[in-house]
Amino acid sequence: MMSDRQIIDGCARHERRAQQELYNRYSRFLLGVCLRYATDKAEAEDILQESFLKIFFNIKDFSGTGSFIGWLRKVAVNTAITHYHKNLKYRYHVDIEEYVSVETGVTSFEEDFFTSEELYKVLNELPAGYRLVFNLYAVEGYKHKEIAEMLGIDTNTSKSQYSRAKAVIRNKLEKLGKLKNSYSENG
Amino acid sequence: MRVRELFRQKLENAEVIPDVSVEADLMRRLALREFLRFIPSRFNIYYLGGLVAAGIAAGLLLFSGTGILNKKTPEKIINGQDSSAFAGFINIRVGQPLTVNVDKRADAPSNVVAINTVQEQKTGTGRVFVDKTGTRDTNNINPAGGIKSFTKKGLFSDSSVDSKKLKNGYISDGVLFEVSALKGCSPLKLHFINKVNSFDSCRWTFGDGGYSNQKDPDWIFDVEGEYKVVLQVFGHNGLQASSSVMITVYPRPKARFEISPEKAVLPDDEITFFNYSSNAVRFRWNFGDGNYSELFEPKHRYTKFDNYNVGLVVYSESGCSDSLVVMNAFSDSEYFIKLPNAFIPNPGGSTGGLYSSKSDEVAQVFHPVFSGVADYQLKIFSKLGVLIFESNDVNIGWDGYFKGQLCNSGVYIWKIRGTFINGEPFVNMGDVTLLKK
């Protein structure tokens, strides 16, 4: 069993075995990250591959301070952002008006009520821009100011996109919850 | 649980198993990238290139060693009658007559060049000729051989104009035309004069995408830059000639400023002029009251209220200028009314309250400074609330007397109300201290 340090050193020397080990150890986690930013699994796997290529070629830049997994996540997130920008022209632009009217409820959700697959699905259905901001803010825990810098948008845009994304998600979750309830009531 | 926590808890460290094909694909891409990049520990394209190069070098060495590669000496091409004197070509081509191509043989003596042929579609007109001695310039010929072109002047026989000298206010550059200036500030309007006496047609290209077929066109260069203006003249028999000149258009600076405070009260406020000019290195401010400044951002205090026209002229490095004048710069501050907080009445007796800015130099009358006041009422109360003075005329203030008696020194309350000439009402109150000498 190789330690993270051994893997990092090995990858820095482009050793095939270390690269393999790195992939085996972290690909599932990183795909979990990528999937949040992608519309479907195929796209997520594309981002994953790009991320790994970046990781393999830039691993010597990993300082060794701070958590390795955090660094890996950062690379994946940055790759996802690059991917988003690169593919921007292929995306459908969703009319904002559609979402502005969504009321923000105050419903709170039970942690175990939704499976992670369902949450992924909700995320995947979001317009790409909303999804990006929501992930960066809610899950990755970046500040709006940082997000604005990363995406090259205004801080207020980040804030409003986040609140709209949240409203859409809440709406979707509520629907999903009602659906589930009706299922459980019926059977 | 809130949406944010829900997603973070569920998805922050969620794991999803990638497809098996992803790994294989990734490793394939990795191998390719590693091949294309230089990585010392791996065989890559650079090593491959090195190998190939080494192989070729080895092969060449082998061949040259056996003498298979024999250098072929190029054939000598000799033109003209005397091969020792005419070692090269100067070829004047119809359609591009001012570009003289010097085709110089590498094996010729490097300092000998002669004009060999002059090509004309039809000879015998006598209008185009080449000065065989005056225009020859061996310095322009690249000694390493090959082709070098240079602009040839004096193609037309009209040589009465001394090149690059002012004549009748116009600059002659090249021989075919004159231009009113060679440089200037954008937008630069130039007048071009075609000096060729007889021609069928001419075409001016101005280097900014514009052209003209007029004989003596005017042209305005809007954008800064360097422009090559070319005049081509076409004679009959397909003869043509051209001259060019470089025109330099400098950027014009922009004069921009703002006055602060926005609603200044003159003469009380010190006015700051914020300079937003661009491209400028020198500034000249005219404050409109006869004072000037050359500072970047001057401050100025006016001595009295008036409508001033504030002007700024800026100059760029290349001497271009721009100006901006704000007319009635303080018109926004036209309407105001203010009252002092102390005055010293004249102990010599009641003056009736009439004042003027001159007579009131020692502040013997309590009165407002104002501008643009239409209706006005001033009331003065004692501390007990007794009305002791009232005026409906803005030009009549309180002289400090009540019923012919000078009031005691102390604090009095004033109240003003009225409207400015733009209809805006004002109401204000405060206190004033009556002082005695």
PDB file of N, CA, C and O in Angstrom, chain A residues 141-178:
ATOM      1  N   GLY A 141     -18.014  25.937  -0.687  1.00  0.00           N
ATOM      2  CA  GLY A 141     -17.859  26.906   0.392  1.00  0.00           C
ATOM      3  C   GLY A 141     -17.036  28.133   0.020  1.00  0.00           C
ATOM      4  O   GLY A 141     -16.458  28.778   0.875  1.00  0.00           O
ATOM      5  N   TYR A 142     -16.980  28.446  -1.275  1.00  0.00           N
ATOM      6  CA  TYR A 142     -16.304  29.692  -1.656  1.00  0.00           C
ATOM      7  C   TYR A 142     -17.194  30.876  -1.311  1.00  0.00           C
ATOM      8  O   TYR A 142     -18.421  30.750  -1.251  1.00  0.00           O
ATOM      9  N   LYS A 143     -16.568  32.028  -1.118  1.00  0.00           N
ATOM     10  CA  LYS A 143     -17.331  33.252  -0.900  1.00  0.00           C
ATOM     11  C   LYS A 143     -17.769  33.814  -2.261  1.00  0.00           C
ATOM     12  O   LYS A 143     -17.129  33.548  -3.274  1.00  0.00           O
ATOM     13  N   HIS A 144     -18.840  34.608  -2.226  1.00  0.00           N
ATOM     14  CA  HIS A 144     -19.333  35.172  -3.488  1.00  0.00           C
ATOM     15  C   HIS A 144     -18.253  35.984  -4.195  1.00  0.00           C
ATOM     16  O   HIS A 144     -18.159  35.991  -5.412  1.00  0.00           O
ATOM     17  N   LYS A 145     -17.429  36.668  -3.389  1.00  0.00           N
ATOM     18  CA  LYS A 145     -16.385  37.489  -3.984  1.00  0.00           C
ATOM     19  C   LYS A 145     -15.384  36.619  -4.745  1.00  0.00           C
ATOM     20  O   LYS A 145     -14.950  36.941  -5.847  1.00  0.00           O
ATOM     21  N   GLU A 146     -15.046  35.483  -4.113  1.00  0.00           N
ATOM     22  CA  GLU A 146     -14.101  34.559  -4.758  1.00  0.00           C
ATOM     23  C   GLU A 146     -14.709  33.966  -6.029  1.00  0.00           C
ATOM     24  O   GLU A 146     -14.045  33.868  -7.064  1.00  0.00           O
ATOM     25  N   ILE A 147     -15.984  33.621  -5.921  1.00  0.00           N
ATOM     26  CA  ILE A 147     -16.670  33.042  -7.084  1.00  0.00           C
ATOM     27  C   ILE A 147     -16.675  34.049  -8.232  1.00  0.00           C
ATOM     28  O   ILE A 147     -16.393  33.719  -9.379  1.00  0.00           O
ATOM     29  N   ALA A 148     -16.978  35.286  -7.869  1.00  0.00           N
ATOM     30  CA  ALA A 148     -17.026  36.337  -8.900  1.00  0.00           C
ATOM     31  C   ALA A 148     -15.677  36.432  -9.601  1.00  0.00           C
ATOM     32  O   ALA A 148     -15.609  36.562 -10.823  1.00  0.00           O
ATOM     33  N   GLU A 149     -14.597  36.356  -8.814  1.00  0.00           N
ATOM     34  CA  GLU A 149     -13.262  36.437  -9.423  1.00  0.00           C
ATOM     35  C   GLU A 149     -12.973  35.219 -10.293  1.00  0.00           C
ATOM     36  O   GLU A 149     -12.406  35.327 -11.372  1.00  0.00           O
ATOM     37  N   MET A 150     -13.363  34.043  -9.783  1.00  0.00           N
ATOM     38  CA  MET A 150     -13.084  32.813 -10.538  1.00  0.00           C
ATOM     39  C   MET A 150     -13.816  32.797 -11.880  1.00  0.00           C
ATOM     40  O   MET A 150     -13.284  32.346 -12.885  1.00  0.00           O
ATOM     41  N   LEU A 151     -15.064  33.260 -11.850  1.00  0.00           N
ATOM     42  CA  LEU A 151     -15.888  33.156 -13.055  1.00  0.00           C
ATOM     43  C   LEU A 151     -15.837  34.409 -13.907  1.00  0.00           C
ATOM     44  O   LEU A 151     -16.372  34.443 -15.002  1.00  0.00           O
ATOM     45  N   GLY A 152     -15.205  35.445 -13.354  1.00  0.00           N
ATOM     46  CA  GLY A 152     -15.154  36.696 -14.095  1.00  0.00           C
ATOM     47  C   GLY A 152     -16.523  37.355 -14.187  1.00  0.00           C
ATOM     48  O   GLY A 152     -16.894  37.911 -15.211  1.00  0.00           O
ATOM     49  N   ILE A 153     -17.305  37.233 -13.133  1.00  0.00           N
ATOM     50  CA  ILE A 153     -18.617  37.873 -13.119  1.00  0.00           C
ATOM     51  C   ILE A 153     -18.666  38.847 -11.955  1.00  0.00           C
ATOM     52  O   ILE A 153     -17.730  38.945 -11.173  1.00  0.00           O
ATOM     53  N   ASP A 154     -19.774  39.538 -11.834  1.00  0.00           N
ATOM     54  CA  ASP A 154     -19.947  40.492 -10.756  1.00  0.00           C
ATOM     55  C   ASP A 154     -20.334  39.750  -9.479  1.00  0.00           C
ATOM     56  O   ASP A 154     -20.964  38.697  -9.530  1.00  0.00           O
ATOM     57  N   THR A 155     -19.945  40.309  -8.330  1.00  0.00           N
ATOM     58  CA  THR A 155     -20.311  39.683  -7.062  1.00  0.00           C
ATOM     59  C   THR A 155     -21.823  39.558  -6.939  1.00  0.00           C
ATOM     60  O   THR A 155     -22.347  38.535  -6.489  1.00  0.00           O
ATOM     61  N   ASN A 156     -22.509  40.603  -7.383  1.00  0.00           N
ATOM     62  CA  ASN A 156     -23.967  40.577  -7.282  1.00  0.00           C
ATOM     63  C   ASN A 156     -24.578  39.521  -8.187  1.00  0.00           C
ATOM     64  O   ASN A 156     -25.595  38.933  -7.870  1.00  0.00           O
ATOM     65  N   THR A 157     -23.939  39.298  -9.340  1.00  0.00           N
ATOM     66  CA  THR A 157     -24.410  38.244 -10.231  1.00  0.00           C
ATOM     67  C   THR A 157     -24.312  36.910  -9.529  1.00  0.00           C
ATOM     68  O   THR A 157     -25.232  36.086  -9.569  1.00  0.00           O
ATOM     69  N   SER A 158     -23.168  36.702  -8.870  1.00  0.00           N
ATOM     70  CA  SER A 158     -22.977  35.455  -8.144  1.00  0.00           C
ATOM     71  C   SER A 158     -24.063  35.291  -7.086  1.00  0.00           C
ATOM     72  O   SER A 158     -24.680  34.235  -6.959  1.00  0.00           O
ATOM     73  N   LYS A 159     -24.306  36.375  -6.362  1.00  0.00           N
ATOM     74  CA  LYS A 159     -25.313  36.310  -5.298  1.00  0.00           C
ATOM     75  C   LYS A 159     -26.692  35.998  -5.860  1.00  0.00           C
ATOM     76  O   LYS A 159     -27.402  35.147  -5.355  1.00  0.00           O
ATOM     77  N   SER A 160     -27.041  36.714  -6.931  1.00  0.00           N
ATOM     78  CA  SER A 160     -28.391  36.523  -7.454  1.00  0.00           C
ATOM     79  C   SER A 160     -28.532  35.161  -8.112  1.00  0.00           C
ATOM     80  O   SER A 160     -29.552  34.499  -7.985  1.00  0.00           O
ATOM     81  N   GLN A 161     -27.458  34.709  -8.785  1.00  0.00           N
ATOM     82  CA  GLN A 161     -27.520  33.382  -9.394  1.00  0.00           C
ATOM     83  C   GLN A 161     -27.686  32.322  -8.314  1.00  0.00           C
ATOM     84  O   GLN A 161     -28.421  31.349  -8.485  1.00  0.00           O
ATOM     85  N   TYR A 162     -26.963  32.542  -7.203  1.00  0.00           N
ATOM     86  CA  TYR A 162     -27.068  31.561  -6.129  1.00  0.00           C
ATOM     87  C   TYR A 162     -28.477  31.524  -5.574  1.00  0.00           C
ATOM     88  O   TYR A 162     -29.059  30.454  -5.391  1.00  0.00           O
ATOM     89  N   SER A 163     -29.044  32.689  -5.344  1.00  0.00           N
ATOM     90  CA  SER A 163     -30.368  32.686  -4.712  1.00  0.00           C
ATOM     91  C   SER A 163     -31.419  32.135  -5.671  1.00  0.00           C
ATOM     92  O   SER A 163     -32.351  31.442  -5.253  1.00  0.00           O
ATOM     93  N   ARG A 164     -31.224  32.408  -6.961  1.00  0.00           N
ATOM     94  CA  ARG A 164     -32.162  31.818  -7.930  1.00  0.00           C
ATOM     95  C   ARG A 164     -31.993  30.315  -7.997  1.00  0.00           C
ATOM     96  O   ARG A 164     -32.968  29.565  -8.024  1.00  0.00           O
ATOM     97  N   ALA A 165     -30.726  29.865  -8.031  1.00  0.00           N
ATOM     98  CA  ALA A 165     -30.463  28.435  -8.077  1.00  0.00           C
ATOM     99  C   ALA A 165     -31.103  27.771  -6.864  1.00  0.00           C
ATOM    100  O   ALA A 165     -31.751  26.729  -6.976  1.00  0.00           O
ATOM    101  N   LYS A 166     -30.930  28.419  -5.712  1.00  0.00           N
ATOM    102  CA  LYS A 166     -31.473  27.855  -4.482  1.00  0.00           C
ATOM    103  C   LYS A 166     -32.987  27.743  -4.587  1.00  0.00           C
ATOM    104  O   LYS A 166     -33.566  26.726  -4.182  1.00  0.00           O
ATOM    105  N   ALA A 167     -33.595  28.792  -5.140  1.00  0.00           N
ATOM    106  CA  ALA A 167     -35.055  28.771  -5.257  1.00  0.00           C
ATOM    107  C   ALA A 167     -35.513  27.639  -6.170  1.00  0.00           C
ATOM    108  O   ALA A 167     -36.476  26.927  -5.862  1.00  0.00           O
ATOM    109  N   VAL A 168     -34.794  27.476  -7.284  1.00  0.00           N
ATOM    110  CA  VAL A 168     -35.167  26.413  -8.217  1.00  0.00           C
ATOM    111  C   VAL A 168     -34.997  25.057  -7.547  1.00  0.00           C
ATOM    112  O   VAL A 168     -35.869  24.172  -7.638  1.00  0.00           O
ATOM    113  N   ILE A 169     -33.871  24.902  -6.854  1.00  0.00           N
ATOM    114  CA  ILE A 169     -33.595  23.620  -6.203  1.00  0.00           C
ATOM    115  C   ILE A 169     -34.665  23.306  -5.158  1.00  0.00           C
ATOM    116  O   ILE A 169     -35.200  22.203  -5.078  1.00  0.00           O
ATOM    117  N   ARG A 170     -34.977  24.336  -4.374  1.00  0.00           N
ATOM    118  CA  ARG A 170     -35.990  24.159  -3.331  1.00  0.00           C
ATOM    119  C   ARG A 170     -37.315  23.699  -3.940  1.00  0.00           C
ATOM    120  O   ARG A 170     -37.956  22.761  -3.456  1.00  0.00           O
ATOM    121  N   ASN A 171     -37.644  24.367  -5.031  1.00  0.00           N
ATOM    122  CA  ASN A 171     -38.865  24.023  -5.740  1.00  0.00           C
ATOM    123  C   ASN A 171     -38.848  22.565  -6.183  1.00  0.00           C
ATOM    124  O   ASN A 171     -39.802  21.813  -5.995  1.00  0.00           O
ATOM    125  N   LYS A 172     -37.719  22.187  -6.758  1.00  0.00           N
ATOM    126  CA  LYS A 172     -37.590  20.816  -7.271  1.00  0.00           C
ATOM    127  C   LYS A 172     -37.647  19.803  -6.122  1.00  0.00           C
ATOM    128  O   LYS A 172     -38.272  18.749  -6.234  1.00  0.00           O
ATOM    129  N   LEU A 173     -36.954  20.146  -5.046  1.00  0.00           N
ATOM    130  CA  LEU A 173     -36.931  19.225  -3.906  1.00  0.00           C
ATOM    131  C   LEU A 173     -38.323  19.060  -3.319  1.00  0.00           C
ATOM    132  O   LEU A 173     -38.720  17.959  -2.929  1.00  0.00           O
ATOM    133  N   GLU A 174     -39.053  20.193  -3.252  1.00  0.00           N
ATOM    134  CA  GLU A 174     -40.406  20.117  -2.703  1.00  0.00           C
ATOM    135  C   GLU A 174     -41.276  19.214  -3.555  1.00  0.00           C
ATOM    136  O   GLU A 174     -42.012  18.381  -3.048  1.00  0.00           O
ATOM    137  N   LYS A 175     -41.150  19.378  -4.862  1.00  0.00           N
ATOM    138  CA  LYS A 175     -41.920  18.521  -5.772  1.00  0.00           C
ATOM    139  C   LYS A 175     -41.551  17.066  -5.564  1.00  0.00           C
ATOM    140  O   LYS A 175     -42.389  16.186  -5.483  1.00  0.00           O
ATOM    141  N   LEU A 176     -40.219  16.853  -5.497  1.00  0.00           N
ATOM    142  CA  LEU A 176     -39.702  15.511  -5.315  1.00  0.00           C
ATOM    143  C   LEU A 176     -40.210  14.930  -3.996  1.00  0.00           C
ATOM    144  O   LEU A 176     -40.624  13.771  -3.913  1.00  0.00           O
ATOM    145  N   GLY A 177     -40.212  15.780  -2.973  1.00  0.00           N
ATOM    146  CA  GLY A 177     -40.674  15.347  -1.662  1.00  0.00           C
ATOM    147  C   GLY A 177     -42.136  14.964  -1.685  1.00  0.00           C
ATOM    148  O   GLY A 177     -42.533  13.920  -1.166  1.00  0.00           O
ATOM    149  N   LYS A 178     -42.937  15.796  -2.362  1.00  0.00           N
ATOM    150  CA  LYS A 178     -44.377  15.499  -2.451  1.00  0.00           C
ATOM    151  C   LYS A 178     -44.614  14.195  -3.182  1.00  0.00           C
ATOM    152  O   LYS A 178     -45.417  13.373  -2.802  1.00  0.00           O
TER     153      LYS A 178
END
